[in-house]
Tab-separated table of C-alpha atoms and ligand atoms in Angstrom:
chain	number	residue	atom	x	y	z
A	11	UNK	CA	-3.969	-30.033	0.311
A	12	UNK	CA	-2.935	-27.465	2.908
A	13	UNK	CA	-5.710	-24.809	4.250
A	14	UNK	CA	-5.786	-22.080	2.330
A	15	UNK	CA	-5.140	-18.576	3.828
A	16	UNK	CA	-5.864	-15.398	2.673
A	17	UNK	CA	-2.636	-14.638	3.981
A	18	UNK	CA	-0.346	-16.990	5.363
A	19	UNK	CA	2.733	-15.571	7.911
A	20	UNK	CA	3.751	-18.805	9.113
A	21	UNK	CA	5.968	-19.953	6.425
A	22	UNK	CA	8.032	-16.768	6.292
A	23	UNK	CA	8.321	-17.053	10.220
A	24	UNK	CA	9.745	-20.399	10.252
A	25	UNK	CA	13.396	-19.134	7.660
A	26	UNK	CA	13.529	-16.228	10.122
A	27	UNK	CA	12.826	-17.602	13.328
A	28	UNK	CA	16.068	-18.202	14.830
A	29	UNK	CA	17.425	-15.061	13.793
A	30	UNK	CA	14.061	-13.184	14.889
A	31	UNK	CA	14.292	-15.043	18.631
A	32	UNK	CA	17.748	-14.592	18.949
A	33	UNK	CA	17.268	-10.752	18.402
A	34	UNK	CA	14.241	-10.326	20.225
A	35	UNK	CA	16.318	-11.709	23.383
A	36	UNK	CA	18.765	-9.355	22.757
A	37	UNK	CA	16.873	-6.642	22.936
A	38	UNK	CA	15.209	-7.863	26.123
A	39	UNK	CA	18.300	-8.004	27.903
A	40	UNK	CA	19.240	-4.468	26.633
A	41	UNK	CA	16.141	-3.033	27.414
A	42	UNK	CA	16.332	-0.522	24.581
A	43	UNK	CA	12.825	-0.777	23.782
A	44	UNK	CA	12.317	2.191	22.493
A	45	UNK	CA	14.805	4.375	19.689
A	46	UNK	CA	17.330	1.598	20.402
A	47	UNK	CA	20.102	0.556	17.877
A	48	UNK	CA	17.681	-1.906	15.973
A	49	UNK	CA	15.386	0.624	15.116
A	50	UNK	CA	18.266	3.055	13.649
A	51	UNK	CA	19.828	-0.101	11.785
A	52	UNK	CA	16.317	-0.714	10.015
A	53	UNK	CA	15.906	2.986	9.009
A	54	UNK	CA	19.615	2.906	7.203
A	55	UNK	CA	18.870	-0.645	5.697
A	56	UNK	CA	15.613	0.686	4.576
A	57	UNK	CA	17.509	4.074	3.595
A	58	UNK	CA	19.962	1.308	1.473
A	59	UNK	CA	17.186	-0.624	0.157
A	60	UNK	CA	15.070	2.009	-1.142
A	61	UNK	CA	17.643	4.675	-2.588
A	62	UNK	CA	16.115	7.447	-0.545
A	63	UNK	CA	17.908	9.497	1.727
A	64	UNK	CA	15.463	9.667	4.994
A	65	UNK	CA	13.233	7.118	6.211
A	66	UNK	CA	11.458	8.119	9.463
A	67	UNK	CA	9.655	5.114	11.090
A	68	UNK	CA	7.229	5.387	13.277
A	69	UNK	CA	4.038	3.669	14.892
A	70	UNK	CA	1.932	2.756	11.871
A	71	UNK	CA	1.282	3.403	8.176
A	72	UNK	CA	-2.085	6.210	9.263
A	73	UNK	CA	0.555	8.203	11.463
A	74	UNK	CA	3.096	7.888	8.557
A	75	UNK	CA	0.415	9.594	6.476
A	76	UNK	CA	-0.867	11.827	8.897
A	77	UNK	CA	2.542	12.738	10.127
A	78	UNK	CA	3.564	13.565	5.900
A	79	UNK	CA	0.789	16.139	6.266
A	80	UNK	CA	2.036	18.080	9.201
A	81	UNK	CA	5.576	18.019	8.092
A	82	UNK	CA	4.445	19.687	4.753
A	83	UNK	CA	2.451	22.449	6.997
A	84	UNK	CA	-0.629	21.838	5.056
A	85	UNK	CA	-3.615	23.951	7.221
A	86	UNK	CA	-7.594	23.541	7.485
A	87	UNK	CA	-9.317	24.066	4.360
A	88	UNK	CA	-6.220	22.934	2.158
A	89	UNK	CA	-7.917	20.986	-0.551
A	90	UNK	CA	-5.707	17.640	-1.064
A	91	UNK	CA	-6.855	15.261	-3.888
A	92	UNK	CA	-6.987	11.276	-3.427
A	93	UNK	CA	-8.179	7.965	-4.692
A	94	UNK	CA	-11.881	7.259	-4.203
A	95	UNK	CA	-11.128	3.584	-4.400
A	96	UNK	CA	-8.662	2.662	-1.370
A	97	UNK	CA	-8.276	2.188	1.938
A	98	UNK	CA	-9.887	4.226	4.675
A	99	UNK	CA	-6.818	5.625	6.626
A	100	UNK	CA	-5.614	7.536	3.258
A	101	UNK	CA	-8.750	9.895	3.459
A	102	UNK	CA	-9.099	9.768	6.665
A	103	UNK	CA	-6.264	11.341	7.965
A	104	UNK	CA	-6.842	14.091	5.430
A	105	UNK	CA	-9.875	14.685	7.402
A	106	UNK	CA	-8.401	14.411	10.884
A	107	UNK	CA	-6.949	17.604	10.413
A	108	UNK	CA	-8.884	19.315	8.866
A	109	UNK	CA	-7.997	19.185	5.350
A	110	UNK	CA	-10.623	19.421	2.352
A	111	UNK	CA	-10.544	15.717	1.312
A	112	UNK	CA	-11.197	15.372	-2.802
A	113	UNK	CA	-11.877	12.345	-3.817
A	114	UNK	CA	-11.513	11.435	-7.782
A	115	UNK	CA	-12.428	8.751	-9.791
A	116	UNK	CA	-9.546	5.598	-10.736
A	117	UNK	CA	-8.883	4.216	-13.765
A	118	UNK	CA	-10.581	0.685	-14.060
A	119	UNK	CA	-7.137	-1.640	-15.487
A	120	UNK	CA	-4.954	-0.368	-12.768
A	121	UNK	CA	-7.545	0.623	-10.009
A	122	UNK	CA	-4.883	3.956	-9.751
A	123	UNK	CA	-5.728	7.595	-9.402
A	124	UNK	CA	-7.155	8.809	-12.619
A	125	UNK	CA	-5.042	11.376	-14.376
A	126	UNK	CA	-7.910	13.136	-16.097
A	127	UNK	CA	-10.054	13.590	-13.278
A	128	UNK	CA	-7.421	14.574	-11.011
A	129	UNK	CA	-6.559	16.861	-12.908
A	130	UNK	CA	-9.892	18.458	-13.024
A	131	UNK	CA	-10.371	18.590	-9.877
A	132	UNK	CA	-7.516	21.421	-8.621
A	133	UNK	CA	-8.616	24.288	-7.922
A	134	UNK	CA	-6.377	27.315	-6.185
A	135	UNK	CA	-7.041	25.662	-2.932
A	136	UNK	CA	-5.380	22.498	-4.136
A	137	UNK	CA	-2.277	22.048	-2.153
A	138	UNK	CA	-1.387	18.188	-2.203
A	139	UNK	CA	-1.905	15.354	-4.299
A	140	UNK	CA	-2.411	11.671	-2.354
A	141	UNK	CA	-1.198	8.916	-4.968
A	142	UNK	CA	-2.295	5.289	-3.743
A	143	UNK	CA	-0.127	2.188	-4.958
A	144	UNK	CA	-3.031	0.218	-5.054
A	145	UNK	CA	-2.739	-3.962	-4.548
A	146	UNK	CA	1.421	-2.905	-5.520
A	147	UNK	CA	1.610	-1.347	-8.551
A	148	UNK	CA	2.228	2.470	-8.756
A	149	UNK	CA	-0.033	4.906	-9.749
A	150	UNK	CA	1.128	6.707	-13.161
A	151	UNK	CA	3.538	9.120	-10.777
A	152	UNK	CA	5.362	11.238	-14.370
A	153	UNK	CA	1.926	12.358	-15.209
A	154	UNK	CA	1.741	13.319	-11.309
A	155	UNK	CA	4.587	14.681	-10.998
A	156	UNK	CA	4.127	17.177	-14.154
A	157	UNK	CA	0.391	17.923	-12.669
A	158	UNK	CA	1.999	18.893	-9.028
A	159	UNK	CA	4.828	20.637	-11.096
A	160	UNK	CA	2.460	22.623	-12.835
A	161	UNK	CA	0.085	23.835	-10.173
A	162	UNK	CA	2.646	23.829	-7.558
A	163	UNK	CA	1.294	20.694	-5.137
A	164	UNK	CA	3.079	18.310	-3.072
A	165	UNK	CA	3.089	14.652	-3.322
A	166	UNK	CA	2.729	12.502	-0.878
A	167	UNK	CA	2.479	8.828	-2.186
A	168	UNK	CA	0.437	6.058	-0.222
A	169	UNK	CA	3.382	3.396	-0.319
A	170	UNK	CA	1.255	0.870	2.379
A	171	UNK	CA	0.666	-1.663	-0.340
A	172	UNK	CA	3.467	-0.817	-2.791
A	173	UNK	CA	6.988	-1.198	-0.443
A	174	UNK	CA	9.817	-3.096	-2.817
A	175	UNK	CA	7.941	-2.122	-6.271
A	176	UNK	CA	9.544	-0.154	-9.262
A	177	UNK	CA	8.292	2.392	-11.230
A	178	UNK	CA	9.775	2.588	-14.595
A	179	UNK	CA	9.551	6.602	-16.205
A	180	UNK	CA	8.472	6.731	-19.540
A	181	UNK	CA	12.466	8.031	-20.185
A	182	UNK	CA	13.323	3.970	-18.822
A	183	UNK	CA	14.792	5.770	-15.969
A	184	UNK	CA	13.641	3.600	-12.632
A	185	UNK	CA	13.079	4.472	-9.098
A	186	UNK	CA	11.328	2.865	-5.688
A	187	UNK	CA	7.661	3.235	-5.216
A	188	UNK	CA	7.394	5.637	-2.469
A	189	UNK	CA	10.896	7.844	-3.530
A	190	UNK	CA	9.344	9.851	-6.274
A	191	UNK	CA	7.104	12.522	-4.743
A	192	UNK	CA	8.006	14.985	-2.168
A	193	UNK	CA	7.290	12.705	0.779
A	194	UNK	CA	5.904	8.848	1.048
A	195	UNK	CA	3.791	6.820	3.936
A	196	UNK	CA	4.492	3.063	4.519
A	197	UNK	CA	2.752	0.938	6.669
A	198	UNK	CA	4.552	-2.506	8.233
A	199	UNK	CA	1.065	-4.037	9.070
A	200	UNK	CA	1.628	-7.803	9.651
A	201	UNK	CA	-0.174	-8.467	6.348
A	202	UNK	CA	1.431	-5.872	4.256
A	203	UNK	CA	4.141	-6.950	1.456
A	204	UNK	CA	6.778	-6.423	4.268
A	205	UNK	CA	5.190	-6.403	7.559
A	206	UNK	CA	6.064	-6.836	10.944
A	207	UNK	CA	4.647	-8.544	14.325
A	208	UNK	CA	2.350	-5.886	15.359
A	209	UNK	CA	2.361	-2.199	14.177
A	210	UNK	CA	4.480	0.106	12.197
A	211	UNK	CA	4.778	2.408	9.611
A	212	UNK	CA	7.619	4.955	8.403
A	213	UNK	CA	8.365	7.917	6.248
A	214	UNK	CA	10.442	8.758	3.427
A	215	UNK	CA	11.581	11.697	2.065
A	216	UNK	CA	14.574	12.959	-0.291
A	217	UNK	CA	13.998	16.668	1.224
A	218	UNK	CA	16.705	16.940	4.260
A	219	UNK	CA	14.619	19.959	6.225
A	220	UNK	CA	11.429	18.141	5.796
A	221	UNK	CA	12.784	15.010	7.104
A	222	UNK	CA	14.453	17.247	10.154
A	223	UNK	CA	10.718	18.746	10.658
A	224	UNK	CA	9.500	15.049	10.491
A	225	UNK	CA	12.019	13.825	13.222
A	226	UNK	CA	10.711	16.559	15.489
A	227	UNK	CA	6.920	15.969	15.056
A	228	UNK	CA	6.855	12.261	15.834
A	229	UNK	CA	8.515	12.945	18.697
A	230	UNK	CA	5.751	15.851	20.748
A	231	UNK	CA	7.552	18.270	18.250
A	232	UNK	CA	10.894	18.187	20.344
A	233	UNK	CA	13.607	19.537	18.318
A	234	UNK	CA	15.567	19.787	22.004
A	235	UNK	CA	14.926	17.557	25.077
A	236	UNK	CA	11.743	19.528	26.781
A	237	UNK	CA	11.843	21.967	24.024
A	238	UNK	CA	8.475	21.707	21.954
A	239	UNK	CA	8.749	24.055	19.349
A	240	UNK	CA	5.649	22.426	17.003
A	241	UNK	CA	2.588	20.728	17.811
A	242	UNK	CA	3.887	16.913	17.341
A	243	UNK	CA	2.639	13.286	18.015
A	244	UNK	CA	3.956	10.127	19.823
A	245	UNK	CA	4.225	7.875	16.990
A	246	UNK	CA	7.365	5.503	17.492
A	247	UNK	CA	8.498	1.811	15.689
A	248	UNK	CA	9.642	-0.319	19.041
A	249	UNK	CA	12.957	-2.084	18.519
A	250	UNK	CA	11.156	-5.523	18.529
A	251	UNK	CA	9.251	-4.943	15.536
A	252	UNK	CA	12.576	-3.311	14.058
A	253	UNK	CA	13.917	-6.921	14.729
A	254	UNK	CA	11.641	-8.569	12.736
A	255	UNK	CA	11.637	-5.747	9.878
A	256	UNK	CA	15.473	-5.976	9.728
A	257	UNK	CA	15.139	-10.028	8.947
A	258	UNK	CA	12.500	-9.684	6.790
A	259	UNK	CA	14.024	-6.854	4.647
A	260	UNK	CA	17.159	-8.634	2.730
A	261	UNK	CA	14.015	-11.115	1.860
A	262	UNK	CA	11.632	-8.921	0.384
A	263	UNK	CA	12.536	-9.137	-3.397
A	264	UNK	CA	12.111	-12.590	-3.054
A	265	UNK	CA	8.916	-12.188	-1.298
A	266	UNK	CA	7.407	-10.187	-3.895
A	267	UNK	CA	9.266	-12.376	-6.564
A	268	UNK	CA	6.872	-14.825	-4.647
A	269	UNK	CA	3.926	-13.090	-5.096
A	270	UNK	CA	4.806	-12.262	-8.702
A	271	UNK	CA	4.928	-16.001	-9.232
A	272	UNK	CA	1.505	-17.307	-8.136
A	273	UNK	CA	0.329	-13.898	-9.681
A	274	UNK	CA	1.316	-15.422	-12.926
A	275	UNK	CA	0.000	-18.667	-12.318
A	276	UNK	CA	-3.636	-17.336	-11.587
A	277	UNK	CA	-3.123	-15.044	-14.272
A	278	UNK	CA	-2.184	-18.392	-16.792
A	279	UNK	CA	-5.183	-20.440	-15.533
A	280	UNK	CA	-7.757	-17.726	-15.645
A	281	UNK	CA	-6.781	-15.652	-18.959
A	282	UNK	CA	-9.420	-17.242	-21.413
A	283	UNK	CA	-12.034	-17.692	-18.814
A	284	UNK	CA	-15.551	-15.363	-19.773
A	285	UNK	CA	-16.392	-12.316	-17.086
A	286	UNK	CA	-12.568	-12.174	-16.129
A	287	UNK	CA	-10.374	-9.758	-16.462
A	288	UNK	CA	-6.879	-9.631	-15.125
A	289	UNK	CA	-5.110	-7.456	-13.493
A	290	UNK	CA	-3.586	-5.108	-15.689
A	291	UNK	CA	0.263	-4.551	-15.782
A	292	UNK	CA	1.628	-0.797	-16.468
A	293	UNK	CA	5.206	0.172	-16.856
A	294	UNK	CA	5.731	-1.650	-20.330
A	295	UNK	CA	5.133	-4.754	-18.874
A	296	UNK	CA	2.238	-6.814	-20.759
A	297	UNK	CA	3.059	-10.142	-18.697
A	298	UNK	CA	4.644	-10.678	-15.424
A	299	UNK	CA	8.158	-11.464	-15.510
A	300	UNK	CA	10.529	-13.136	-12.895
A	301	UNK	CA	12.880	-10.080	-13.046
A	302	UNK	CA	10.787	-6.835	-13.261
A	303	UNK	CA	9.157	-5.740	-10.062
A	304	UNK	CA	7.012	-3.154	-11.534
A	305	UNK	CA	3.892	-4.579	-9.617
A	306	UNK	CA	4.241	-6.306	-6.332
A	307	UNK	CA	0.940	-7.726	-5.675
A	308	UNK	CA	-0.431	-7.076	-2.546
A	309	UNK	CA	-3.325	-8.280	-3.942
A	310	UNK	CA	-4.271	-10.025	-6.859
A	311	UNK	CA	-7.439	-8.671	-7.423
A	312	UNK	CA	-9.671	-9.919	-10.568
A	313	UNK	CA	-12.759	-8.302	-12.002
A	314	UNK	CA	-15.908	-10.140	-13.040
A	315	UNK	CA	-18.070	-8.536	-15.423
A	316	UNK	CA	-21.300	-10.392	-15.537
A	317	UNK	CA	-22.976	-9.065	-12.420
A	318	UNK	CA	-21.884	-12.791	-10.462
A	319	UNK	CA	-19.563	-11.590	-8.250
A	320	UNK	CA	-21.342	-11.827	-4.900
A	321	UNK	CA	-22.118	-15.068	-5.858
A	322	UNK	CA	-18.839	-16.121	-6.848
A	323	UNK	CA	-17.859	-15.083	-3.287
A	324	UNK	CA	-20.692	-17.428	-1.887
A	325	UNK	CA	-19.692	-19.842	-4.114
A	326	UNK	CA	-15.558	-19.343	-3.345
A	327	UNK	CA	-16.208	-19.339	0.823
A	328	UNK	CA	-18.530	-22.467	0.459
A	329	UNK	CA	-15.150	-24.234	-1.228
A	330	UNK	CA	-13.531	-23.099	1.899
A	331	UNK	CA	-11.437	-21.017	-0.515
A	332	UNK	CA	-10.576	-16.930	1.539
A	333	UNK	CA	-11.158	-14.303	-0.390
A	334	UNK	CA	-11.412	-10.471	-0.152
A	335	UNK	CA	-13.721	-7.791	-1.429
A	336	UNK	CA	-11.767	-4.481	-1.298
A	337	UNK	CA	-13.100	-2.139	-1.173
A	338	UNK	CA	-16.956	-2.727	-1.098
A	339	UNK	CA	-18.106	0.719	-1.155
A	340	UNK	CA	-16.789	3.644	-2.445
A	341	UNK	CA	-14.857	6.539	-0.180
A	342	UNK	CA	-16.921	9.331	-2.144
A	343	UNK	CA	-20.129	7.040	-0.298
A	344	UNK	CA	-19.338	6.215	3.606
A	345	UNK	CA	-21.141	8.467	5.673
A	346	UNK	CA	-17.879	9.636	7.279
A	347	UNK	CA	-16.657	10.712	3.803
A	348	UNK	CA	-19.865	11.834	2.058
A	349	UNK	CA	-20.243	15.198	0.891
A	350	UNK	CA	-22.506	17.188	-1.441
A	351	UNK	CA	-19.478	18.066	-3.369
A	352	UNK	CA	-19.682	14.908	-4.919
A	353	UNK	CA	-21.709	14.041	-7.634
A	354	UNK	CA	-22.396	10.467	-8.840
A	355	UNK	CA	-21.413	11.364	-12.473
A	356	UNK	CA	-18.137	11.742	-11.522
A	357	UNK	CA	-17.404	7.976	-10.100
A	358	UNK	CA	-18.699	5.955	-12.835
A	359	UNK	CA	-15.181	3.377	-12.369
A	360	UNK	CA	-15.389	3.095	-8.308
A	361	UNK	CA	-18.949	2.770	-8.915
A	362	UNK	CA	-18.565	-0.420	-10.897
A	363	UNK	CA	-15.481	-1.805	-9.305
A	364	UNK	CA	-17.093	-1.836	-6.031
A	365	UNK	CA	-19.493	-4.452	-7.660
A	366	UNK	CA	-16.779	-6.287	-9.864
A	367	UNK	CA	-13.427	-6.521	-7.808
A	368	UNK	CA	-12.655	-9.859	-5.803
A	369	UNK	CA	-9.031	-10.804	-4.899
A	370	UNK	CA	-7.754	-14.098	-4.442
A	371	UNK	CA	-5.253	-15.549	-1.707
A	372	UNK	CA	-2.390	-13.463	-2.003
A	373	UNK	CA	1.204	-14.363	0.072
A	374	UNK	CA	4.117	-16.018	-0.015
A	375	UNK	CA	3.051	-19.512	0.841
A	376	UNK	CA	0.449	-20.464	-2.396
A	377	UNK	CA	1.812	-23.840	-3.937
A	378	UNK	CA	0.607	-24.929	-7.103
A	379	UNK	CA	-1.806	-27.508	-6.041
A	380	UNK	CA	-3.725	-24.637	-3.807
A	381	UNK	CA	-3.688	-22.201	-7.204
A	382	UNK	CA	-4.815	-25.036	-9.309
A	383	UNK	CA	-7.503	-25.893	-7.200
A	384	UNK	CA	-8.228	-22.127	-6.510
A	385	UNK	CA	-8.435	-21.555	-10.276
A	386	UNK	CA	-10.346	-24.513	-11.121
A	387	UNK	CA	-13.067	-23.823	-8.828
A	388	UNK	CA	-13.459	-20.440	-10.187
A	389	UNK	CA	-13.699	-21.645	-13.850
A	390	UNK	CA	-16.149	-24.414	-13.256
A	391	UNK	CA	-18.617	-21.586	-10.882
A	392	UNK	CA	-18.147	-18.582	-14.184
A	393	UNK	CA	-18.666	-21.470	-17.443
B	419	PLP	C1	-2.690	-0.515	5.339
B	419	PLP	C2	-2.899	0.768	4.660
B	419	PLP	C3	-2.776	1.998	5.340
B	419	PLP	C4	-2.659	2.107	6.825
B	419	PLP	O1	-1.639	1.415	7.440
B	419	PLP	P1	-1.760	1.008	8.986
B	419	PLP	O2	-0.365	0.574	9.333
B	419	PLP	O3	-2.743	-0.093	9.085
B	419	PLP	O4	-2.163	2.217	9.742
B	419	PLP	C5	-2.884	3.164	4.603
B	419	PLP	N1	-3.128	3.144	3.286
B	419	PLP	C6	-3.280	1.998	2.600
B	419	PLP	C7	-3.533	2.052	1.131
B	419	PLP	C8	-3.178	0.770	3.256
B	419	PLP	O5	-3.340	-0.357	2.577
């Protein structure tokens, strides 16, 4: 049996590496490094791709969020709600400038923003609303969207984990994770669904003067060569990770149809097995399909219910099987994030997920005999 990788980039270099050196030359003799023509051919693909009319990339998926927040003018002491259960850099940016993080509790099936506590949570400082596609499936973004409607809020959805996924309305009507709210953050880590061979991120937006403002601020806030009419930031894609993006890009429905794949295969092998639960699906979907993309597994991320999951870890690592814990502690709990705001009756889901959540190898690369043996191992440790 091959190694098995938490994540496994080798296999999708190989089909692109011809094109991917032959590029890469190119723009070495060229010497457009920076803003050259690959980076403004992956913006319109990714324009094409998505059904959105701006993307703005730029150096990573943090600036991307960071950046969203600027264009949108949001000051200190704006309240903007998010996720207690995600990544760091969604939070944290919110706290760079000096916005009033608020961190709710998540629903436990989809690991998404809870509707009910979010909703509790505005008050009339509440200016923004942070949405996190967590592990690739969208957060519930018509009940968002009639919240921000309602009290006036922007949106700005966390699209590092969700890129190529669809959300389906509750009308049928579908549209691209990260083209629904006012503005969206991406992040083209190496690891992420579509990632390239170092660091970058981008923006999207439907709204033509935000995406004019956006332009500006990644660039010092230069609207006019040595003209800085805003405060901006230096956060630029270079055109050889554009290279890589713009081979990777026609592939990433079959990427994620990869992913979709082996996420059906765990979820066959482990559905009767006690202390598991799968991952839930949303959007109408009650298995996972070959031709619905309404979750695009970034991670396939289990829960197990009878208090063995550190030791299913152990057990898992001593197999020589990778596996991932995230997020091990709650946002509303680092010391960065802590507040006296929060009270411990209000996270009773991120309390418990923190202890229960464990995801599995997730990538393109899984064959069967690695998921059978992945599977297996797991039964035999929880029966
Ligand atoms: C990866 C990630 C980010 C940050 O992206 P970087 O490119 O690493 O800065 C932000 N939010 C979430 C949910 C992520 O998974």
């Amino acid at each position: 049996m091959r190694k098995i990788q938490m994540v496994d980039l080798q296999g999708q270099f190989q089909s692109i590496k011809d094109r991917v050196n032959t590029s890469i030359n190119e723009v070495l003799d060229s010497a457009a490094f920076i803003n050259g023509p690959e980076v403004h051919n992956f913006q319109k693909e990714l324009e094409d791709y998505l059904g959105v009319k701006h993307v703005i990339p730029c150096a990573n998926g943090t600036d991307a969020l960071q950046i969203a927040m600027m264009g949108l003018g949001l000051e200190p002491g704006d309240e903007v709600i998010t996720a207690d259960f995600t990544f760091a850099a969604t939070v944290e940016v919110i706290a760079l400038l000096k916005l009033t993080p608020v961190l709710v509790d998540v629903e436990e099936d989809t690991f998404n923003i809870d509707i009910q506590a979010l909703e509790k949570a505005i008050t009339p400082k509440t200016k923004a609303i942070v949405p996190v596609h967590l592990f690739g499936q969208c957060a519930n973004m018509d009940a968002i969207m009639k919240i921000a409607e309602k009290h006036n809020l922007y949106v700005i959805e966390d699209n590092a984990q969700g890129i190529g996924a669809t959300y389906t309305a509750p009308d049928g009507s579908k549209r691209k994770s990260g083209t629904i709210g006012h503005v969206a953050a991406t992040s083209f880590f190496p690891s992420k669904n579509l990632g390239c061979y170092g660091d970058g991120g981008a923006i999207f937006t439907n709204d033509d003067d935000l995406a004019h403002i956006i332009r500006g601020i990644v660039n010092h806030g230069m609207y006019e060569r040595y003209h800085h009419d805003v405060v901006g930031v230096n956060s630029r894609l270079d055109s050889i990770q554009a290279v890589v993006l713009r081979a990777k890009l026609p592939l990433l429905d079959e990427y994620n149809r990869k992913r979709r794949t082996s996420a059906r295969k765990y979820n066959a092998a482990l559905k009767d097995v006690n202390h598991v639960v799968l991952p839930k699906m949303v959007s109408g979907c009650d298995h996972i399909c070959d031709t619905c993309d309404c979750h695009v597994f970034h991670q396939y991320t289990l829960r197990i219910t009878n208090g063995k999951r550190d030791a299913l870890a152990k057990h898992l690592a001593e197999k020589d099987i990778p596996h991932g814990i995230y997020y091990p502690i709650p946002l509303h709990k680092q010391k960065a994030y802590a507040d006296e705001r929060y009270n411990e009756a209000d996270f009773p889901v991120t309390n418990r997920l923190v202890q229960e959540v464990i995801s599995l190898p997730m990538h393109t690369e899984l064959d069967d005999e690695q998921i059978q043996y992945i599977t297996d191992t797991i039964k035999n440790f929880l029966s």
